[in-house]
């Protein structure tokens, strides 16, 4: 049984003008006007339970990834509450969070530990991950010598090895040769089928249609429309067509 | 408060794994490998000691062990602060996408410095056995106690430096300068007697210097001095005080750090 409950969530990023010691020494005050605020999430309500597969669409900078990170607990909202029942796994920024000097094997172990496995469980998992990545002997070499394709194969294999209850997915593009892409896509599908709840951010309407049974459209940090996948996507695409620069405006005109 | 220790305990496997990797990477593909950790302090001490012996005709038999007993703890302290400043910033990739606890990264830095410190102690014993075996006394039993105090203080210093550097990017160079200043003010390459000879006012230079107490407890253990209870109590008090500040900082800034990386 998993659940995501988001109530009244607001998130503001505050950018202070780079506070340097020089300014502090000469007693320079930071004026209100110099502090820039970005209201990344505005009054978000969401309730998801077992079986929900939520697609999140919208323009760049609409707050989609921020929403994902807030659900994951990486960002703490400025106000409102995020409650989670179940263990979340995030699949975004695939290429970060590795020790470049360490070998593939060491990175697998480390990541497994960070995801909460005990050393014994991590060792057991290592063989499985190594096998899936198909990198063989390369896993003994430090990551800094990997080609970008090899690197993504490893990252994908590690990140998808532990089946979560809640999967937070941000536009994952599998890389590597054709054979690996097939394998990766298949694993994605298995994962998506197995998890209790999926939240999927994507610009590919086909992918959203393939994976999701609910959809929200975000713009300017707000959920502007939610409902059936086809309905929301149609509205979004119509709005994009009417006014490519500012689809939200088009929506309001309707 | 308790949450801090719980988080560290839960992260213990990650911390050990990261610290081991740091050690492995440091001397990867060098011929002497880990041996450098012993050779470096030895070499540095030999250089300083030769200069002193030639210019001021200091007795190398007593001066060399004295020097190493101060240099080794000092590099632990400065290592924790200097590398600690980058502890959060260099962990951005982890903090931004994995459910890892923030407080583990300064501990990783401290453990790296601690392992160097242990190798430094080996260097010390090599010198003592060669030049002055009489220094080996029952005081050596104090080494583990001193090491525990060091681990507490080192973790605290690394945490404080990491937090300050994340919020104020000017902090690291400033800290480097401060540490450099303290290196010359603290009795590391000179003795407290030298200061005492110049008059009571000069004694204040080390008596009000927190680093003096941290160095002195290790010197008591290594050089067979009669341990001074007050010195040890001050060191314990300072390290617990620092840790308290560090934990408060972690609690206050935990939610903001990710936005500042």
mmCIF file of N, CA and C in Angstrom, chain B residues 42-90:
data_model
loop_
_atom_site.group_PDB
_atom_site.id
_atom_site.type_symbol
_atom_site.label_atom_id
_atom_site.label_comp_id
_atom_site.label_asym_id
_atom_site.label_seq_id
_atom_site.Cartn_x
_atom_site.Cartn_y
_atom_site.Cartn_z
ATOM 1 N N UNK B 42 57.573 12.117 7.542
ATOM 2 C CA UNK B 42 58.982 11.870 7.844
ATOM 3 C C UNK B 42 59.860 12.874 7.117
ATOM 4 N N UNK B 43 59.622 13.018 5.838
ATOM 5 C CA UNK B 43 60.434 13.914 5.013
ATOM 6 C C UNK B 43 60.333 15.346 5.485
ATOM 7 N N UNK B 44 59.090 15.783 5.725
ATOM 8 C CA UNK B 44 58.868 17.164 6.151
ATOM 9 C C UNK B 44 59.583 17.440 7.471
ATOM 10 N N UNK B 45 59.431 16.503 8.426
ATOM 11 C CA UNK B 45 60.066 16.674 9.727
ATOM 12 C C UNK B 45 61.585 16.719 9.578
ATOM 13 N N UNK B 46 62.123 15.853 8.716
ATOM 14 C CA UNK B 46 63.574 15.831 8.514
ATOM 15 C C UNK B 46 64.069 17.161 7.970
ATOM 16 N N UNK B 47 63.308 17.736 7.037
ATOM 17 C CA UNK B 47 63.725 19.007 6.441
ATOM 18 C C UNK B 47 63.761 20.099 7.514
ATOM 19 N N UNK B 48 62.646 20.252 8.249
ATOM 20 C CA UNK B 48 62.588 21.308 9.263
ATOM 21 C C UNK B 48 63.659 21.077 10.330
ATOM 22 N N UNK B 49 63.781 19.811 10.763
ATOM 23 C CA UNK B 49 64.735 19.511 11.826
ATOM 24 C C UNK B 49 66.164 19.796 11.379
ATOM 25 N N UNK B 50 66.494 19.478 10.116
ATOM 26 C CA UNK B 50 67.866 19.743 9.657
ATOM 27 C C UNK B 50 68.151 21.225 9.683
ATOM 28 N N UNK B 51 67.180 22.015 9.226
ATOM 29 C CA UNK B 51 67.371 23.467 9.229
ATOM 30 C C UNK B 51 67.630 23.964 10.660
ATOM 31 N N UNK B 52 66.773 23.511 11.586
ATOM 32 C CA UNK B 52 66.923 23.951 12.970
ATOM 33 C C UNK B 52 68.262 23.518 13.557
ATOM 34 N N UNK B 53 68.646 22.258 13.270
ATOM 35 C CA UNK B 53 69.877 21.743 13.861
ATOM 36 C C UNK B 53 71.080 22.517 13.344
ATOM 37 N N UNK B 54 71.054 22.850 12.057
ATOM 38 C CA UNK B 54 72.205 23.540 11.471
ATOM 39 C C UNK B 54 72.249 24.989 11.948
ATOM 40 N N UNK B 55 71.104 25.677 11.937
ATOM 41 C CA UNK B 55 71.115 27.108 12.251
ATOM 42 C C UNK B 55 71.195 27.368 13.751
ATOM 43 N N UNK B 56 70.333 26.659 14.513
ATOM 44 C CA UNK B 56 70.298 26.954 15.947
ATOM 45 C C UNK B 56 70.968 25.872 16.794
ATOM 46 N N UNK B 57 71.591 24.933 16.149
ATOM 47 C CA UNK B 57 72.281 23.854 16.870
ATOM 48 C C UNK B 57 71.355 23.142 17.864
ATOM 49 N N UNK B 58 70.093 22.953 17.462
ATOM 50 C CA UNK B 58 69.162 22.216 18.307
ATOM 51 C C UNK B 58 69.573 20.744 18.324
ATOM 52 N N UNK B 59 69.271 20.064 19.437
ATOM 53 C CA UNK B 59 69.592 18.644 19.534
ATOM 54 C C UNK B 59 68.553 17.842 18.747
ATOM 55 N N UNK B 60 69.011 17.228 17.677
ATOM 56 C CA UNK B 60 68.065 16.551 16.770
ATOM 57 C C UNK B 60 67.350 15.400 17.458
ATOM 58 N N UNK B 61 67.999 14.759 18.428
ATOM 59 C CA UNK B 61 67.391 13.598 19.092
ATOM 60 C C UNK B 61 66.105 13.954 19.815
ATOM 61 N N UNK B 62 66.055 15.119 20.427
ATOM 62 C CA UNK B 62 64.825 15.511 21.111
ATOM 63 C C UNK B 62 63.918 16.324 20.200
ATOM 64 N N UNK B 63 64.561 17.092 19.297
ATOM 65 C CA UNK B 63 63.745 18.002 18.494
ATOM 66 C C UNK B 63 62.905 17.276 17.449
ATOM 67 N N UNK B 64 63.466 16.261 16.819
ATOM 68 C CA UNK B 64 62.742 15.568 15.745
ATOM 69 C C UNK B 64 61.455 14.907 16.261
ATOM 70 N N UNK B 65 61.517 14.131 17.362
ATOM 71 C CA UNK B 65 60.257 13.582 17.896
ATOM 72 C C UNK B 65 59.274 14.678 18.311
ATOM 73 N N UNK B 66 59.793 15.757 18.921
ATOM 74 C CA UNK B 66 58.930 16.866 19.325
ATOM 75 C C UNK B 66 58.190 17.438 18.115
ATOM 76 N N UNK B 67 58.945 17.655 17.049
ATOM 77 C CA UNK B 67 58.374 18.253 15.842
ATOM 78 C C UNK B 67 57.270 17.369 15.253
ATOM 79 N N UNK B 68 57.575 16.072 15.114
ATOM 80 C CA UNK B 68 56.586 15.150 14.532
ATOM 81 C C UNK B 68 55.343 15.044 15.396
ATOM 82 N N UNK B 69 55.530 15.103 16.723
ATOM 83 C CA UNK B 69 54.379 14.971 17.622
ATOM 84 C C UNK B 69 53.451 16.174 17.495
ATOM 85 N N UNK B 70 53.952 17.277 16.916
ATOM 86 C CA UNK B 70 53.088 18.437 16.707
ATOM 87 C C UNK B 70 52.587 18.528 15.275
ATOM 88 N N UNK B 71 53.467 18.216 14.309
ATOM 89 C CA UNK B 71 53.095 18.335 12.889
ATOM 90 C C UNK B 71 51.969 17.382 12.517
ATOM 91 N N UNK B 72 52.043 16.157 13.051
ATOM 92 C CA UNK B 72 51.061 15.141 12.671
ATOM 93 C C UNK B 72 49.643 15.526 13.110
ATOM 94 N N UNK B 73 49.454 15.880 14.397
ATOM 95 C CA UNK B 73 48.119 16.329 14.785
ATOM 96 C C UNK B 73 47.695 17.591 14.030
ATOM 97 N N UNK B 74 48.648 18.477 13.753
ATOM 98 C CA UNK B 74 48.277 19.708 13.045
ATOM 99 C C UNK B 74 47.759 19.396 11.652
ATOM 100 N N UNK B 75 48.398 18.447 10.958
ATOM 101 C CA UNK B 75 47.878 18.171 9.612
ATOM 102 C C UNK B 75 46.505 17.514 9.683
ATOM 103 N N UNK B 76 46.211 16.825 10.784
ATOM 104 C CA UNK B 76 44.844 16.309 10.959
ATOM 105 C C UNK B 76 43.855 17.469 11.062
ATOM 106 N N UNK B 77 44.184 18.422 11.934
ATOM 107 C CA UNK B 77 43.273 19.556 12.155
ATOM 108 C C UNK B 77 43.079 20.348 10.867
ATOM 109 N N UNK B 78 44.200 20.679 10.194
ATOM 110 C CA UNK B 78 44.059 21.508 8.998
ATOM 111 C C UNK B 78 43.421 20.703 7.873
ATOM 112 N N UNK B 79 43.677 19.388 7.835
ATOM 113 C CA UNK B 79 43.038 18.534 6.826
ATOM 114 C C UNK B 79 41.524 18.508 6.991
ATOM 115 N N UNK B 80 41.073 18.352 8.237
ATOM 116 C CA UNK B 80 39.628 18.314 8.497
ATOM 117 C C UNK B 80 38.976 19.624 8.064
ATOM 118 N N UNK B 81 39.628 20.764 8.363
ATOM 119 C CA UNK B 81 39.027 22.052 8.040
ATOM 120 C C UNK B 81 39.068 22.316 6.535
ATOM 121 N N UNK B 82 40.258 22.107 5.940
ATOM 122 C CA UNK B 82 40.419 22.453 4.527
ATOM 123 C C UNK B 82 39.555 21.568 3.637
ATOM 124 N N UNK B 83 39.683 20.246 3.809
ATOM 125 C CA UNK B 83 38.871 19.347 2.981
ATOM 126 C C UNK B 83 37.407 19.376 3.403
ATOM 127 N N UNK B 84 37.184 19.666 4.667
ATOM 128 C CA UNK B 84 35.814 19.745 5.164
ATOM 129 C C UNK B 84 35.019 20.826 4.456
ATOM 130 N N UNK B 85 35.689 21.919 4.099
ATOM 131 C CA UNK B 85 34.988 23.024 3.440
ATOM 132 C C UNK B 85 34.282 22.557 2.167
ATOM 133 N N UNK B 86 34.858 21.570 1.490
ATOM 134 C CA UNK B 86 34.264 21.095 0.239
ATOM 135 C C UNK B 86 33.326 19.906 0.451
ATOM 136 N N UNK B 87 33.117 19.499 1.701
ATOM 137 C CA UNK B 87 32.401 18.241 1.962
ATOM 138 C C UNK B 87 31.006 18.211 1.339
ATOM 139 N N UNK B 88 30.231 19.287 1.501
ATOM 140 C CA UNK B 88 28.884 19.290 0.928
ATOM 141 C C UNK B 88 28.933 19.563 -0.567
ATOM 142 N N UNK B 89 29.750 20.546 -0.954
ATOM 143 C CA UNK B 89 29.768 20.965 -2.357
ATOM 144 C C UNK B 89 30.174 19.817 -3.270
ATOM 145 N N UNK B 90 31.146 19.013 -2.831
ATOM 146 C CA UNK B 90 31.595 17.926 -3.699
ATOM 147 C C UNK B 90 30.619 16.753 -3.674
#
